[in-house]
Amino acid sequence: MILDQKFYQKDTLKVAQDLLGCFLVRKSASRRRNKIIKGMITETEAYIGKDDLACHASKGRTPRTEIMYGKAGHAYVYIVYGMYHCLNIVTEKKHFPAAVLIRAIKIDGVDYQKTNGPGKLCKFLKIDRKLNGWDMAKGERLYIEKPAQNFPKKNIVAGKRIGIDYAKHCKHYLWRFYI
DNA sequence: ACCCCGATCGTA
DNA sequence: ACGATCGGGGTT
């Protein structure tokens, strides 16, 4: 079952945890052939509102963060360190800037090392700025599926978010979740 | 127009 | 531990 807008339009911490065990699906055209890649989400991070100093929206509404103020379920794709892309899904209600970063996925038959980082998985799935703003609730090109059986909550570990030491007190928030 | 810095990754 | 590499956002 494809995750709909309602799924994403919830508390961001809940969405970040509920996404673990779900399958990120990427349909792309690769030289004539349609290719479908599915990977189980194993790590996420939450970025919530203007008060979260690690959230890009902490600087307010700007051209880049505009998408985070929009509808839940849309992709927020940006470039980090001038070289890599990061995939986020917008959460919460309109006008409240928040999103979940997909940090790692496991694809059957593919070395985990290829997809165990936000930049790596975007490279593998050919996700770039062209997909910024993409409605992931539509079930085309890029979307997320619910697993057959729900993932056991007990196996979820919470920790500090990666690479945001500049975020003062917010760097201590346990807003990173992984299996 | 310019400057600073980063939600990363591979190599050392 | 460090360099690659460039867009965004703030400042002049």
Coordinates of N, CA, C and O in Angstrom, one line a residue, chain A:
Chain A
M1 N 0.8 -1.2 0.0 CA 0.0 0.0 0.0 C 0.9 1.3 0.0 O 1.8 1.3 0.7
I2 N 0.5 2.2 -0.9 CA 1.3 3.4 -1.0 C 0.9 4.4 0.1 O -0.3 4.6 0.4
L3 N 1.9 4.9 0.8 CA 1.7 5.9 1.8 C 1.1 7.2 1.3 O 1.6 7.7 0.3
D4 N 0.0 7.6 1.9 CA -0.7 8.8 1.4 C -0.4 10.0 2.2 O 0.4 10.0 3.2
Q5 N -1.0 11.1 1.8 CA -0.6 12.4 2.4 C -0.9 12.4 3.9 O -0.2 13.0 4.7
K6 N -2.0 11.7 4.3 CA -2.4 11.6 5.7 C -1.3 11.0 6.5 O -1.1 11.4 7.7
F7 N -0.6 10.0 6.0 CA 0.5 9.4 6.7 C 1.6 10.4 7.1 O 2.1 10.4 8.2
Y8 N 1.9 11.3 6.1 CA 3.0 12.3 6.3 C 2.6 13.5 7.1 O 3.4 14.1 7.7
Q9 N 1.2 13.7 7.1 CA 0.8 14.9 7.8 C 0.5 14.7 9.3 O -0.6 14.9 9.8
K10 N 1.5 14.2 9.9 CA 1.4 13.9 11.4 C 2.7 14.5 12.1 O 3.5 15.1 11.4
D11 N 2.7 14.2 13.3 CA 3.9 14.6 14.1 C 5.1 14.1 13.5 O 5.2 12.9 13.2
T12 N 6.1 14.9 13.3 CA 7.3 14.5 12.5 C 8.1 13.4 13.2 O 8.6 12.5 12.5
L13 N 8.2 13.4 14.5 CA 8.9 12.3 15.2 C 8.2 11.0 15.0 O 8.8 9.9 14.9
K14 N 6.9 11.0 14.9 CA 6.1 9.8 14.7 C 6.4 9.3 13.2 O 6.6 8.1 13.0
V15 N 6.3 10.2 12.3 CA 6.5 9.8 10.9 C 7.9 9.2 10.7 O 8.1 8.2 10.0
A16 N 8.9 9.9 11.3 CA 10.3 9.4 11.2 C 10.4 8.0 11.7 O 11.2 7.2 11.1
Q17 N 9.7 7.6 12.7 CA 9.8 6.3 13.3 C 9.0 5.3 12.5 O 9.4 4.2 12.2
D18 N 7.8 5.8 12.0 CA 6.9 4.9 11.3 C 7.5 4.6 9.9 O 7.1 3.6 9.3
L19 N 8.4 5.4 9.4 CA 8.9 5.1 8.1 C 9.9 4.0 8.1 O 10.2 3.4 7.1
L20 N 10.5 3.7 9.3 CA 11.4 2.6 9.4 C 10.7 1.3 9.0 O 9.7 1.0 9.5
G21 N 11.3 0.5 8.1 CA 10.7 -0.7 7.7 C 9.8 -0.6 6.5 O 9.5 -1.6 5.8
C22 N 9.5 0.7 6.1 CA 8.8 0.9 4.9 C 9.7 0.8 3.7 O 10.9 0.8 3.9
F23 N 9.1 0.7 2.5 CA 10.0 0.6 1.3 C 9.9 1.8 0.4 O 8.9 2.3 0.0
L24 N 11.1 2.4 0.2 CA 11.2 3.5 -0.7 C 11.3 2.9 -2.1 O 12.1 2.0 -2.4
V25 N 10.4 3.4 -3.0 CA 10.3 2.9 -4.3 C 10.7 4.0 -5.3 O 10.3 5.1 -5.3
R26 N 11.6 3.6 -6.3 CA 12.1 4.5 -7.3 C 11.9 3.9 -8.7 O 12.4 2.8 -9.0
K27 N 11.0 4.6 -9.5 CA 10.9 4.1 -10.8 C 11.6 5.1 -11.7 O 11.3 6.3 -11.7
S28 N 12.5 4.6 -12.5 CA 13.2 5.5 -13.4 C 13.5 4.8 -14.7 O 13.5 3.6 -14.9
A29 N 13.6 5.6 -15.7 CA 13.9 5.1 -17.1 C 15.4 5.1 -17.2 O 16.1 6.1 -17.1
S30 N 16.0 3.9 -17.5 CA 17.4 3.8 -17.7 C 17.6 3.2 -19.1 O 17.2 2.0 -19.3
R31 N 18.1 4.0 -20.0 CA 18.2 3.6 -21.4 C 17.2 2.6 -21.9 O 17.4 1.5 -22.1
R32 N 16.0 3.2 -22.1 CA 14.9 2.5 -22.7 C 14.1 1.6 -21.8 O 12.9 1.5 -22.0
R33 N 14.7 1.1 -20.8 CA 14.0 0.2 -19.9 C 13.5 0.9 -18.7 O 14.2 1.7 -18.1
N34 N 12.3 0.6 -18.3 CA 11.8 1.1 -17.0 C 12.4 0.2 -15.9 O 12.3 -1.0 -15.9
K35 N 12.9 0.9 -14.9 CA 13.6 0.2 -13.8 C 12.9 0.5 -12.5 O 12.5 1.7 -12.3
I36 N 12.7 -0.5 -11.7 CA 12.0 -0.3 -10.4 C 13.0 -0.7 -9.3 O 13.5 -1.9 -9.3
I37 N 13.3 0.2 -8.4 CA 14.2 -0.2 -7.3 C 13.4 0.0 -6.0 O 12.8 1.1 -5.8
K38 N 13.5 -1.0 -5.1 CA 12.9 -0.9 -3.8 C 13.9 -1.1 -2.7 O 14.7 -2.0 -2.8
G39 N 13.8 -0.3 -1.7 CA 14.7 -0.4 -0.6 C 14.0 -0.2 0.7 O 13.2 0.8 0.8
M40 N 14.4 -1.0 1.7 CA 13.7 -0.8 3.0 C 14.5 0.3 3.8 O 15.7 0.3 3.9
I41 N 13.7 1.2 4.3 CA 14.2 2.4 5.1 C 14.7 1.9 6.4 O 14.0 1.3 7.2
T42 N 16.0 2.2 6.7 CA 16.6 1.7 8.0 C 17.0 2.8 8.9 O 17.4 2.6 10.0
E43 N 17.1 4.0 8.4 CA 17.5 5.2 9.2 C 16.9 6.5 8.7 O 16.8 6.7 7.5
T44 N 16.4 7.2 9.7 CA 15.8 8.5 9.4 C 16.2 9.6 10.4 O 16.7 9.3 11.5
E45 N 15.9 10.8 10.0 CA 16.1 11.9 11.0 C 15.0 12.9 10.8 O 14.5 13.2 9.7
A46 N 14.6 13.5 12.0 CA 13.5 14.5 11.9 C 14.1 15.9 12.0 O 15.1 16.2 12.8
Y47 N 13.6 16.8 11.3 CA 13.9 18.3 11.3 C 12.6 19.1 11.4 O 11.8 19.0 10.6
I48 N 12.5 19.7 12.6 CA 11.2 20.3 12.9 C 11.1 21.7 13.3 O 11.6 22.1 14.4
G49 N 10.6 22.5 12.4 CA 10.3 23.9 12.7 C 11.4 24.9 12.8 O 12.6 24.5 12.7
K50 N 11.0 26.1 13.0 CA 12.0 27.2 13.0 C 12.9 27.2 14.2 O 14.0 27.7 14.3
D51 N 12.4 26.6 15.3 CA 13.1 26.6 16.6 C 14.2 25.5 16.6 O 15.1 25.5 17.4
D52 N 14.1 24.6 15.6 CA 15.2 23.6 15.5 C 16.3 24.2 14.7 O 16.2 24.3 13.5
L53 N 17.4 24.5 15.4 CA 18.5 25.2 14.7 C 19.2 24.3 13.7 O 20.0 24.9 12.9
A54 N 18.9 23.0 13.6 CA 19.5 22.2 12.6 C 18.6 22.2 11.4 O 19.1 21.8 10.3
C55 N 17.4 22.6 11.5 CA 16.5 22.6 10.4 C 16.7 23.8 9.5 O 17.0 24.9 9.9
H56 N 16.8 23.5 8.2 CA 17.0 24.6 7.2 C 16.1 25.8 7.4 O 16.4 26.9 7.1
A57 N 14.9 25.5 7.8 CA 13.8 26.5 8.0 C 14.1 27.3 9.3 O 13.3 28.3 9.5
S58 N 15.1 27.0 10.0 CA 15.4 27.9 11.2 C 15.8 29.3 10.8 O 15.7 30.2 11.6
K59 N 16.2 29.4 9.5 CA 16.5 30.8 9.0 C 15.3 31.5 8.4 O 15.4 32.5 7.9
G60 N 14.1 30.8 8.5 CA 12.9 31.3 8.0 C 12.6 30.9 6.6 O 13.2 29.9 6.1
R61 N 11.6 31.4 6.0 CA 11.1 31.1 4.7 C 12.0 31.6 3.7 O 12.2 32.9 3.6
T62 N 12.7 30.8 2.9 CA 13.6 31.2 1.8 C 13.2 30.4 0.6 O 12.5 29.4 0.7
P63 N 13.7 30.8 -0.6 CA 13.4 30.0 -1.8 C 13.7 28.5 -1.6 O 12.9 27.7 -2.0
R64 N 14.8 28.2 -0.9 CA 15.1 26.8 -0.7 C 14.2 26.1 0.2 O 13.8 24.9 0.0
T65 N 13.8 26.7 1.3 CA 13.0 26.0 2.3 C 11.5 26.1 2.0 O 10.7 25.5 2.8
E66 N 11.1 26.9 1.0 CA 9.7 27.1 0.7 C 8.9 25.8 0.7 O 7.8 25.7 1.2
I67 N 9.5 24.7 0.1 CA 8.8 23.4 0.0 C 8.4 22.9 1.3 O 7.4 22.2 1.5
M68 N 9.3 23.1 2.3 CA 9.0 22.6 3.7 C 7.7 23.2 4.3 O 7.2 22.7 5.3
Y69 N 7.4 24.4 3.8 CA 6.2 25.1 4.3 C 4.9 24.6 3.6 O 3.8 25.0 4.0
G70 N 5.1 23.7 2.6 CA 4.0 23.3 1.8 C 3.3 22.0 2.3 O 3.4 21.7 3.5
K71 N 2.7 21.3 1.4 CA 2.0 20.1 1.7 C 2.8 19.0 2.1 O 3.9 18.7 1.6
A72 N 2.3 18.2 3.1 CA 3.0 17.0 3.6 C 3.1 16.0 2.4 O 2.2 15.9 1.6
G73 N 4.1 15.2 2.4 CA 4.2 14.2 1.4 C 5.0 14.6 0.2 O 5.3 13.8 -0.7
H74 N 5.4 15.8 0.1 CA 6.2 16.3 -1.0 C 7.7 16.1 -0.7 O 8.1 16.2 0.5
A75 N 8.5 15.9 -1.7 CA 9.9 15.6 -1.5 C 10.6 17.0 -1.4 O 10.4 17.9 -2.1
Y76 N 11.5 17.0 -0.4 CA 12.5 18.2 -0.3 C 13.9 17.6 -0.6 O 14.4 16.9 0.2
V77 N 14.4 18.0 -1.8 CA 15.7 17.5 -2.2 C 16.6 18.7 -2.3 O 16.3 19.6 -3.0
Y78 N 17.7 18.6 -1.7 CA 18.7 19.7 -1.7 C 20.1 19.1 -1.9 O 20.3 17.9 -1.7
I79 N 21.0 20.0 -2.2 CA 22.4 19.6 -2.4 C 23.2 19.9 -1.1 O 23.1 21.0 -0.6
V80 N 23.9 18.9 -0.6 CA 24.8 19.2 0.5 C 26.3 19.2 0.1 O 26.7 18.4 -0.7
Y81 N 27.1 20.0 0.7 CA 28.5 20.0 0.5 C 28.8 20.1 -1.0 O 29.9 19.7 -1.4
G82 N 27.9 20.7 -1.8 CA 28.2 21.0 -3.2 C 28.3 19.7 -4.0 O 28.6 19.8 -5.2
M83 N 28.0 18.6 -3.5 CA 28.3 17.3 -4.2 C 27.2 16.3 -4.1 O 27.1 15.5 -5.0
Y84 N 26.5 16.3 -3.0 CA 25.6 15.2 -2.8 C 24.2 15.7 -2.6 O 24.0 16.8 -2.2
H85 N 23.2 14.8 -2.9 CA 21.8 15.2 -2.7 C 21.3 14.5 -1.5 O 21.7 13.4 -1.1
C86 N 20.3 15.1 -0.8 CA 19.6 14.5 0.3 C 18.1 14.5 0.1 O 17.6 15.5 -0.4
L87 N 17.5 13.4 0.4 CA 16.1 13.2 0.2 C 15.3 13.4 1.5 O 15.6 12.7 2.5
N88 N 14.4 14.3 1.5 CA 13.5 14.5 2.7 C 12.0 14.4 2.2 O 11.8 14.6 1.1
I89 N 11.2 14.0 3.2 CA 9.7 14.1 2.9 C 9.1 15.1 3.9 O 9.3 15.0 5.1
V90 N 8.4 16.1 3.3 CA 7.7 17.1 4.1 C 6.7 16.5 5.0 O 5.9 15.6 4.6
T91 N 6.6 17.0 6.2 CA 5.6 16.5 7.2 C 4.8 17.6 7.8 O 5.0 18.8 7.5
E92 N 3.9 17.2 8.7 CA 3.0 18.2 9.4 C 2.1 18.9 8.5 O 2.0 18.7 7.3
K93 N 1.4 19.9 9.1 CA 0.4 20.6 8.3 C 1.1 21.8 7.5 O 2.2 22.2 7.8
K94 N 0.3 22.3 6.6 CA 0.8 23.4 5.7 C 1.3 24.5 6.6 O 0.7 24.8 7.7
H95 N 2.3 25.2 6.1 CA 2.8 26.4 6.8 C 3.6 26.1 8.0 O 4.2 27.0 8.7
F96 N 3.7 24.8 8.4 CA 4.7 24.5 9.5 C 5.8 23.7 8.8 O 5.6 22.6 8.3
P97 N 7.0 24.3 8.8 CA 8.2 23.7 8.1 C 8.8 22.5 8.9 O 9.4 22.7 10.0
A98 N 8.7 21.3 8.3 CA 9.3 20.2 9.0 C 9.4 19.1 7.9 O 8.7 19.1 6.9
A99 N 10.4 18.2 8.1 CA 10.6 17.1 7.2 C 11.4 16.0 7.8 O 12.0 16.1 8.9
V100 N 11.3 14.8 7.2 CA 12.1 13.7 7.6 C 13.2 13.3 6.5 O 12.8 13.2 5.4
L101 N 14.4 13.3 7.0 CA 15.5 12.9 6.1 C 15.7 11.4 6.0 O 15.7 10.8 7.1
I102 N 15.7 10.9 4.8 CA 16.0 9.4 4.6 C 17.5 9.2 4.6 O 18.1 9.7 3.7
R103 N 18.0 8.6 5.6 CA 19.5 8.4 5.7 C 20.0 7.1 5.2 O 21.2 7.1 4.9
A104 N 19.2 6.1 5.2 CA 19.7 4.8 4.7 C 18.6 3.9 4.3 O 17.5 3.9 4.9
I105 N 18.9 3.0 3.3 CA 17.9 2.0 2.9 C 18.7 0.7 2.6 O 19.9 0.8 2.3
K106 N 18.0 -0.4 2.7 CA 18.6 -1.7 2.3 C 17.9 -2.3 1.1 O 16.7 -2.5 1.2
I107 N 18.6 -2.5 0.1 CA 18.1 -3.0 -1.1 C 18.5 -4.5 -1.3 O 19.7 -4.8 -1.1
D108 N 17.6 -5.4 -1.5 CA 17.9 -6.8 -1.7 C 18.9 -7.0 -2.7 O 18.8 -6.5 -3.8
G109 N 20.0 -7.7 -2.4 CA 21.0 -8.1 -3.4 C 22.0 -7.0 -3.7 O 22.8 -7.1 -4.6
V110 N 21.9 -5.9 -3.0 CA 22.8 -4.7 -3.2 C 23.6 -4.5 -1.9 O 23.0 -4.5 -0.8
D111 N 24.9 -4.4 -2.0 CA 25.8 -4.1 -0.9 C 25.3 -2.9 -0.1 O 25.1 -1.8 -0.7
Y112 N 25.0 -3.1 1.2 CA 24.5 -2.0 2.1 C 25.4 -0.8 2.0 O 24.9 0.3 2.2
Q113 N 26.6 -1.0 1.8 CA 27.6 0.1 1.7 C 27.2 1.1 0.6 O 27.6 2.3 0.7
K114 N 26.4 0.6 -0.3 CA 26.0 1.5 -1.5 C 24.9 2.4 -1.1 O 24.7 3.4 -1.9
T115 N 24.1 2.1 -0.1 CA 22.9 2.9 0.2 C 22.8 3.2 1.7 O 21.7 3.6 2.1
N116 N 23.9 3.2 2.4 CA 23.8 3.4 3.9 C 24.1 4.9 4.2 O 24.6 5.1 5.3
G117 N 23.9 5.8 3.4 CA 24.0 7.2 3.7 C 23.1 8.0 2.8 O 22.7 7.6 1.7
P118 N 22.7 9.2 3.3 CA 21.8 10.0 2.5 C 22.3 10.4 1.1 O 21.5 10.4 0.2
G119 N 23.6 10.7 1.0 CA 24.1 11.1 -0.3 C 24.2 9.9 -1.2 O 24.0 9.9 -2.4
K120 N 24.6 8.8 -0.6 CA 24.8 7.5 -1.3 C 23.5 7.0 -1.9 O 23.5 6.6 -3.1
L121 N 22.5 7.0 -1.1 CA 21.2 6.4 -1.6 C 20.6 7.3 -2.7 O 20.0 6.8 -3.6
C122 N 20.8 8.6 -2.6 CA 20.3 9.5 -3.7 C 21.1 9.2 -5.0 O 20.5 9.2 -6.1
K123 N 22.4 9.0 -4.9 CA 23.2 8.7 -6.0 C 22.7 7.4 -6.7 O 22.5 7.3 -7.9
F124 N 22.5 6.4 -5.8 CA 22.1 5.1 -6.3 C 20.8 5.1 -7.0 O 20.5 4.4 -8.0
L125 N 19.8 5.8 -6.4 CA 18.5 5.9 -6.9 C 18.3 7.0 -8.0 O 17.2 7.2 -8.4
K126 N 19.3 7.7 -8.3 CA 19.3 8.8 -9.2 C 18.2 9.9 -8.8 O 17.3 10.2 -9.6
I127 N 18.4 10.3 -7.6 CA 17.5 11.3 -7.0 C 18.3 12.6 -7.0 O 19.3 12.7 -6.4
D128 N 17.8 13.6 -7.7 CA 18.4 14.9 -7.7 C 17.4 16.1 -7.6 O 16.2 15.8 -7.4
R129 N 17.8 17.3 -7.8 CA 17.0 18.4 -7.6 C 15.7 18.4 -8.5 O 14.7 19.1 -8.2
K130 N 15.8 17.7 -9.6 CA 14.6 17.6 -10.5 C 13.4 17.1 -9.7 O 12.2 17.3 -10.1
L131 N 13.7 16.3 -8.7 CA 12.5 15.7 -7.9 C 12.1 16.6 -6.7 O 11.3 16.2 -5.9
N132 N 12.8 17.7 -6.5 CA 12.4 18.6 -5.5 C 10.9 19.0 -5.7 O 10.6 19.5 -6.8
G133 N 10.1 18.9 -4.7 CA 8.7 19.2 -4.8 C 7.8 18.1 -5.3 O 6.6 18.3 -5.4
W134 N 8.4 17.0 -5.7 CA 7.6 15.8 -6.2 C 6.6 15.3 -5.1 O 7.0 15.2 -4.0
D135 N 5.4 15.1 -5.6 CA 4.4 14.6 -4.6 C 4.5 13.1 -4.5 O 4.1 12.3 -5.3
M136 N 5.1 12.7 -3.3 CA 5.3 11.3 -3.1 C 4.1 10.5 -2.8 O 4.1 9.2 -2.7
A137 N 3.0 11.2 -2.6 CA 1.7 10.5 -2.3 C 1.0 10.0 -3.5 O 0.0 9.3 -3.5
K138 N 1.5 10.4 -4.7 CA 0.9 10.1 -6.0 C 1.2 8.6 -6.4 O 0.5 8.1 -7.2
G139 N 2.3 8.1 -5.9 CA 2.6 6.7 -6.2 C 3.2 6.6 -7.6 O 3.1 5.5 -8.3
E140 N 3.9 7.6 -8.0 CA 4.7 7.5 -9.3 C 6.1 7.9 -9.1 O 6.4 8.8 -8.3
R141 N 7.0 7.3 -9.9 CA 8.4 7.7 -9.9 C 9.2 7.6 -8.6 O 10.2 7.1 -8.5
L142 N 8.6 8.2 -7.5 CA 9.2 8.2 -6.2 C 8.1 8.2 -5.1 O 7.4 9.1 -5.0
Y143 N 8.1 7.1 -4.4 CA 7.0 7.0 -3.3 C 7.4 6.0 -2.3 O 8.5 5.3 -2.4
I144 N 6.6 5.8 -1.3 CA 6.9 4.9 -0.2 C 5.8 3.9 0.0 O 4.6 4.4 0.0
E145 N 6.1 2.7 0.2 CA 5.1 1.6 0.5 C 5.2 1.1 1.9 O 6.2 1.0 2.5
K146 N 4.0 0.8 2.4 CA 3.9 0.2 3.7 C 4.3 -1.2 3.6 O 4.0 -1.9 2.6
P147 N 5.0 -1.8 4.6 CA 5.4 -3.2 4.6 C 4.2 -4.1 4.8 O 3.2 -3.6 5.4
A148 N 4.3 -5.4 4.5 CA 3.3 -6.3 4.7 C 2.8 -6.4 6.2 O 1.7 -6.3 6.5
Q149 N 3.9 -6.5 7.0 CA 3.5 -6.4 8.4 C 4.3 -5.3 9.1 O 5.4 -5.0 8.7
N150 N 3.7 -4.6 10.0 CA 4.3 -3.5 10.7 C 5.6 -3.8 11.3 O 5.8 -4.9 11.9
F151 N 6.5 -2.9 11.3 CA 7.8 -3.1 11.9 C 7.8 -3.0 13.4 O 7.1 -2.1 13.9
P152 N 8.4 -3.9 14.2 CA 8.3 -3.9 15.6 C 9.0 -2.6 16.2 O 10.2 -2.4 16.0
K153 N 8.3 -1.8 16.9 CA 8.8 -0.6 17.5 C 10.0 -0.8 18.4 O 10.8 0.1 18.6
K154 N 10.0 -2.0 19.0 CA 11.0 -2.3 20.0 C 12.4 -2.3 19.4 O 13.4 -2.1 20.1
N155 N 12.5 -2.5 18.1 CA 13.8 -2.6 17.5 C 14.3 -1.2 17.0 O 15.4 -1.1 16.4
I156 N 13.6 -0.2 17.3 CA 14.0 1.2 16.9 C 14.9 1.8 17.9 O 14.6 1.8 19.1
V157 N 16.0 2.3 17.5 CA 17.0 3.0 18.3 C 17.0 4.5 18.0 O 16.9 4.9 16.9
A158 N 17.0 5.3 19.1 CA 17.0 6.8 18.9 C 18.4 7.3 19.2 O 19.1 6.8 20.1
G159 N 18.9 8.3 18.5 CA 20.2 8.9 18.8 C 20.3 10.3 18.3 O 19.3 10.8 17.8
K160 N 21.4 10.9 18.5 CA 21.6 12.3 18.1 C 21.8 12.3 16.6 O 22.4 11.4 16.0
R161 N 21.3 13.4 16.0 CA 21.4 13.6 14.6 C 22.9 13.8 14.1 O 23.7 14.4 14.9
I162 N 23.2 13.4 12.9 CA 24.6 13.5 12.4 C 24.9 14.8 11.7 O 24.0 15.4 11.0
G163 N 26.1 15.3 11.9 CA 26.6 16.4 11.2 C 26.0 17.8 11.4 O 26.0 18.6 10.6
I164 N 25.5 18.0 12.6 CA 24.8 19.2 13.0 C 25.3 19.8 14.3 O 24.6 20.4 15.0
D165 N 26.6 19.7 14.5 CA 27.2 20.2 15.7 C 27.1 21.7 15.9 O 27.2 22.2 17.1
Y166 N 26.8 22.4 14.9 CA 26.6 23.8 14.9 C 25.3 24.2 15.6 O 25.1 25.4 15.9
A167 N 24.4 23.3 15.8 CA 23.0 23.6 16.1 C 22.8 23.8 17.6 O 21.7 23.6 18.1
K168 N 23.9 24.2 18.3 CA 23.7 24.5 19.8 C 23.0 23.4 20.6 O 23.3 22.3 20.4
H169 N 22.0 23.8 21.4 CA 21.3 22.9 22.2 C 20.6 21.8 21.4 O 20.3 20.7 21.9
C170 N 20.2 22.2 20.2 CA 19.4 21.2 19.4 C 20.2 20.0 19.0 O 19.6 19.0 18.6
K171 N 21.5 20.1 19.0 CA 22.3 18.9 18.6 C 22.2 17.7 19.5 O 22.5 16.6 19.2
H172 N 21.6 18.0 20.7 CA 21.4 16.9 21.7 C 20.1 16.2 21.5 O 19.9 15.1 22.1
Y173 N 19.2 16.7 20.7 CA 17.9 16.1 20.5 C 18.1 14.7 19.9 O 18.9 14.5 19.0
L174 N 17.3 13.8 20.4 CA 17.4 12.4 19.9 C 16.4 12.2 18.8 O 15.4 11.4 18.9
W175 N 16.7 12.8 17.7 CA 15.8 12.8 16.6 C 16.3 12.0 15.4 O 15.8 12.2 14.3
R176 N 17.2 11.1 15.7 CA 17.7 10.2 14.6 C 17.2 8.8 15.0 O 17.3 8.4 16.2
F177 N 16.6 8.1 14.1 CA 16.1 6.8 14.4 C 16.6 5.8 13.4 O 16.7 6.0 12.2
Y178 N 17.0 4.6 13.9 CA 17.5 3.6 13.1 C 17.2 2.2 13.6 O 16.9 2.0 14.8
I179 N 17.3 1.2 12.7 CA 17.0 -0.2 13.1 C 18.4 -0.8 13.5 O 19.3 -0.8 12.7

